[in-house]
Amino acid sequence: MHLKKWFNFKYLYQNFKKSKSILIFLVCAVFFINLWLVGVNLLSGNIIIDFDSLSNISAVIAFILPVILAFSLFGFVFKRKEVDFIMSKPISRRQIYVSNIFGGIVYIFVIILLNTLGFTLLALFTDLFIPAGAIIDYFVFWLFTYIFVFIVSIVGISISGSRIGAIVIVALIILLYPCLSVMNESLKNNTEYKVNLVCRDEDCFPSTEYCVGEKCLEQIDNNEYIYDVDTMFTGVFTTPIDYYRDGFTNYSLIKTIILTIVYGVCGYFLFKHRKMENSDVSFKDNKVYQIVKLLTYIPVTYIAFYLWLNDNAFLLVSIIICIGYYFIYDLIMKKELKDIFKLISEILVYTALFVGIYFIVGLYNNNASKELDIPDEVKISMPVNNGYSNYPQEVVIDNKDLINELISLDGRDYAYQITIYLSDKYYIVRYITPEKYEHLLAEIDKKDIEPEFTEDNILHITSTVNLRTVIPATDEVKKLIVKFLNSSNTGSNEVNRYITIYKYENHELKTLSFDVANDLELLNYVKNYLNDAFLENFDGDLWGNDERLPEGYSIILRQHRDELLQYLEEHKYDELTEDSVILYSNLDRYYINRNTMEEFLMEYDLNDAGEDT
Amino acid sequence: MIEIKNLCKSFDGTVDVLKDLNCCIPDNAIYGLVGANGSGKSTLLRCINSIYKATSGEIVVDGLPSYDNEEIKKEMVFIPDDLFFYPGYSLYDTAKFYQSMYDNFDLEFVFDTARKLKLDFDKSINTFSKGMRRQCAIICALATNAKYIFFDETFDGIDPVVRQYFKKLIASQMTKKDTTVIMTSHNLRELEDICDNLGLIYNQKILFESDVNTLKTNMLKVQISLKEDFDEDTFSKLDVLSYKRIGKVATLIINDKKGTKKYLESLKPIILDYLPLTLEEIFIYQMEALGYAFEKMV
């Protein structure tokens, strides 16, 4: 394949050159706003940055920057004069399309890479903790999301003859399906609906069910029991809406790439056969115009329908919304209103059609039912306590009796909530007693429960007392932490002696905070860093909290501040005991061996606070 | 050579702008395309330059289909009636743009010509007057050294002095290189002294096209007065296209055939003058001979 047949660098260079101001502005604006938004966390003391924190501005700009970029590169098609100028040059449509796509992707790559490098620099040279995984995720997620929106914008440009028309197409491609899905969900939530749960074994009947024939029919009165039933538009979204719905967890890179390729190929053929004489007019072809208009009319009628459904008083408002939109759309797109009677009859027909569809969908959702066999093997998600906190753990059980027993439970007042997955799509939420929970734990193969944190995945350690205080995640301390987490010596709830450990897994920043007081080896290790931070940040205000110390202790310490600080500096590596003393200065804590502290008090004859003051 | 076969172009699938248009533009010629406003001249040029895709028919340039063929487009440059320059671009920037698009672009030619025409090289073209902008466009087009140069409403807005300068420049380009220039105008007089081929576009097709020299040599415009009384029948042996008589003097347009001049002399006229024919007259009489009223067309 001859590369020059597809790509013309000189044209691309010129195309970028003429748009350089806006494109350079966008690069700089996004870069600096991004860095500023992330960097401002430093000032607010929030030094832990996850993927969502990195994505603040990028998420908003995902709907703006790629569209502006596409308009900069392909916007000539909207001006007849510019069409003449560009299309008469020695370059084919194929070269224009491929060169601009390539250029746009490179531009997006550069903009995302710059931001990624900016975050990396922030992570390296400031106190911010930004996991490398989050930075990589940022790069991958937003690179492909921006490219997706860019390609979709080109499809819009290829179809429409005006900028506003192109934006409408882009909005339809990206937002219509999520919009339908939301509409569908809301129609479902308005109603009670039923689910048939087929129990072949009588033991599996939920306690609130009643049986009809062979089937156990349960009247569901809320969405907790089986949440997801067959509805028309559930679960499939278009990137980047996935991000807004579920963050990175519901994002599929493969789906994004496939959709990008599909739209890219469609865009190629649309652009290649685009009628360049169609500039300044949104949609020259009346059929296309009507289809686009109707698609945009769907959410409008739904909003009107929804208002009316909730309160009859809104009927007039609903009618005004429908008519107003229909007329305004024509005014914007065609800049004229022709044949008012025809428009009104169209409004009546289409509104009746859509409202009819909403009723049918609502009815369908009301009666949505699904027959499900209880599988022989189910996945259960349950909270597992590691001694410090609960975290969800998924386990698979194949004990049919236990499965039936769990399904039949209906004790919503019990402490433990579990989710039983009957299939990929359907699940049941059950509440179980502590005894049943233990029983369940006993049933589960212990090997399935991996300790959440290992020496390999601990990325960062901070003091919970003061997040500024970072304890370097050396092999030595990670070993101590894992040893401590796997020991049984974890009972204390002394809030002042917590540390937090971090890992980045499945695109999420996961944390675990725990007390290290009962592990003196670990506490000694940790306290060195906390004590250093205390001394470094010490601003003169000092007091103690130990109630066994004499009354007026804090005043005494303040009076002998300098002597104490020197003393603390000299003894900061003294071994701690379980009854060590904590000194406070603002957010910082200083951990000191009780004997050392008492020696200091003795030396300065401060045991009797009254005498000194 | 550009051959156009059965070209049709319709907008919205209903309005036929061009219909079964056939045309042949020879190499190294200046081809004038005339027609009324809205007759389809610009559309034809846009189809040839692959801006518009023809609804049907074929455009063959140097033996190859031209649509969206970048190799053929390298030999084509098009200056439309409604000019476009990138916002803020100077003549230099625009010339650099053309240079990046055309391999044989002559930047020196742009410098020289702009200097002669006193065009500011570094000032934004969009601040120029209409005529100056057209001058910039024509300079850039000629500097491409493309084989086919298309000008739509070529000299629109250019003053007569500069117009003559450009006509000479185009003519010298023709002599230096194997260039073909295709010009459109709704004004025949504008093309008269430069074109050597003419095509008249009317009713969605090329109604008439011919070599101007042949047209001119094939027709005679004669003012004649005879001693004896005479009328149109006196010249019945000749192929008279037009006969008008004012007083004793008649003006005839005659298809010049062998023996025409001898016959006229044999009538022993008191006055016998051979007058130069304008292109407009040639077209008028040819069209009238074909049964069309020329005034309605142009």
CSV table of C-alpha atoms in Angstrom, one decimal, chain A residues 4-6 8 10-15 17-20 76 79-95 272-278 284, chain B residues 9-13 46 49-53 67-71 73-74 76-78 80-86 89 93-94 96-103 133:
chain,number,residue,atom,x,y,z
A,4,LYS,CA,1.3,8.7,0.0
A,5,LYS,CA,-2.1,7.6,-1.4
A,6,TRP,CA,-3.5,7.9,2.2
A,8,ASN,CA,-0.3,14.0,3.0
A,10,LYS,CA,2.2,18.9,4.0
A,11,TYR,CA,-1.5,19.3,4.0
A,12,LEU,CA,-1.8,18.2,7.6
A,13,TYR,CA,1.0,20.6,8.6
A,14,GLN,CA,-0.8,23.5,6.8
A,15,ASN,CA,-4.1,22.5,8.4
A,17,LYS,CA,-0.8,25.8,11.1
A,18,LYS,CA,-3.9,27.7,10.2
A,19,SER,CA,-5.6,26.5,13.5
A,20,LYS,CA,-2.5,26.8,15.6
A,76,PHE,CA,-13.8,23.7,6.1
A,79,LYS,CA,-17.9,27.0,4.3
A,80,ARG,CA,-18.5,27.0,0.6
A,81,LYS,CA,-15.5,29.2,0.0
A,82,GLU,CA,-13.2,27.1,2.0
A,83,VAL,CA,-14.5,23.9,0.4
A,84,ASP,CA,-13.5,25.4,-3.0
A,85,PHE,CA,-10.1,26.4,-1.6
A,86,ILE,CA,-9.3,23.0,0.0
A,87,MET,CA,-11.0,20.5,-2.3
A,88,SER,CA,-9.4,22.0,-5.4
A,89,LYS,CA,-5.9,21.4,-4.1
A,90,PRO,CA,-4.0,18.3,-5.1
A,91,ILE,CA,-5.2,16.1,-2.3
A,92,SER,CA,-7.9,13.4,-2.4
A,93,ARG,CA,-10.7,13.1,0.1
A,94,ARG,CA,-9.0,9.9,1.3
A,95,GLN,CA,-5.8,11.8,2.1
A,272,LYS,CA,-15.7,10.3,0.9
A,273,HIS,CA,-19.2,10.6,-0.5
A,274,ARG,CA,-20.1,13.8,1.3
A,275,LYS,CA,-21.8,16.3,-1.0
A,276,MET,CA,-19.5,19.3,-0.6
A,277,GLU,CA,-22.2,21.5,-2.0
A,278,ASN,CA,-24.1,21.0,1.2
A,284,LYS,CA,-29.8,19.0,2.9
B,9,LYS,CA,-24.9,17.4,-11.9
B,10,SER,CA,-28.0,17.9,-9.9
B,11,PHE,CA,-28.5,19.4,-6.5
B,12,ASP,CA,-30.9,17.8,-4.0
B,13,GLY,CA,-31.6,15.2,-6.6
B,46,ARG,CA,-16.1,22.6,-9.5
B,49,ASN,CA,-11.7,20.1,-10.0
B,50,SER,CA,-13.4,17.3,-7.9
B,51,ILE,CA,-15.0,19.7,-5.5
B,52,TYR,CA,-18.4,18.4,-6.5
B,53,LYS,CA,-19.0,14.8,-7.5
B,67,TYR,CA,-12.5,12.7,-9.9
B,68,ASP,CA,-10.6,12.8,-6.6
B,69,ASN,CA,-7.4,11.8,-8.3
B,70,GLU,CA,-4.6,13.7,-6.5
B,71,GLU,CA,-2.1,13.0,-9.2
B,73,LYS,CA,-5.1,17.5,-9.4
B,74,LYS,CA,-1.4,18.3,-9.1
B,76,MET,CA,-4.8,21.7,-11.8
B,77,VAL,CA,-5.4,24.9,-10.0
B,78,PHE,CA,-8.7,26.6,-9.4
B,80,PRO,CA,-13.2,30.4,-7.7
B,81,ASP,CA,-15.3,33.5,-8.0
B,82,ASP,CA,-15.7,33.8,-4.3
B,83,LEU,CA,-12.2,33.9,-2.9
B,84,PHE,CA,-11.0,32.4,0.3
B,85,PHE,CA,-7.9,33.1,2.3
B,86,TYR,CA,-7.1,31.8,5.8
B,89,TYR,CA,-2.7,34.9,6.2
B,93,ASP,CA,1.7,32.7,4.0
B,94,THR,CA,-0.7,31.9,1.2
B,96,LYS,CA,3.8,29.0,1.2
B,97,PHE,CA,0.5,27.1,1.5
B,98,TYR,CA,0.4,26.8,-2.3
B,99,GLN,CA,4.1,25.8,-2.3
B,100,SER,CA,3.4,23.0,0.1
B,101,MET,CA,0.6,21.7,-2.2
B,102,TYR,CA,2.2,22.1,-5.6
B,103,ASP,CA,5.6,20.6,-6.3
B,133,ARG,CA,-7.3,39.9,-3.2
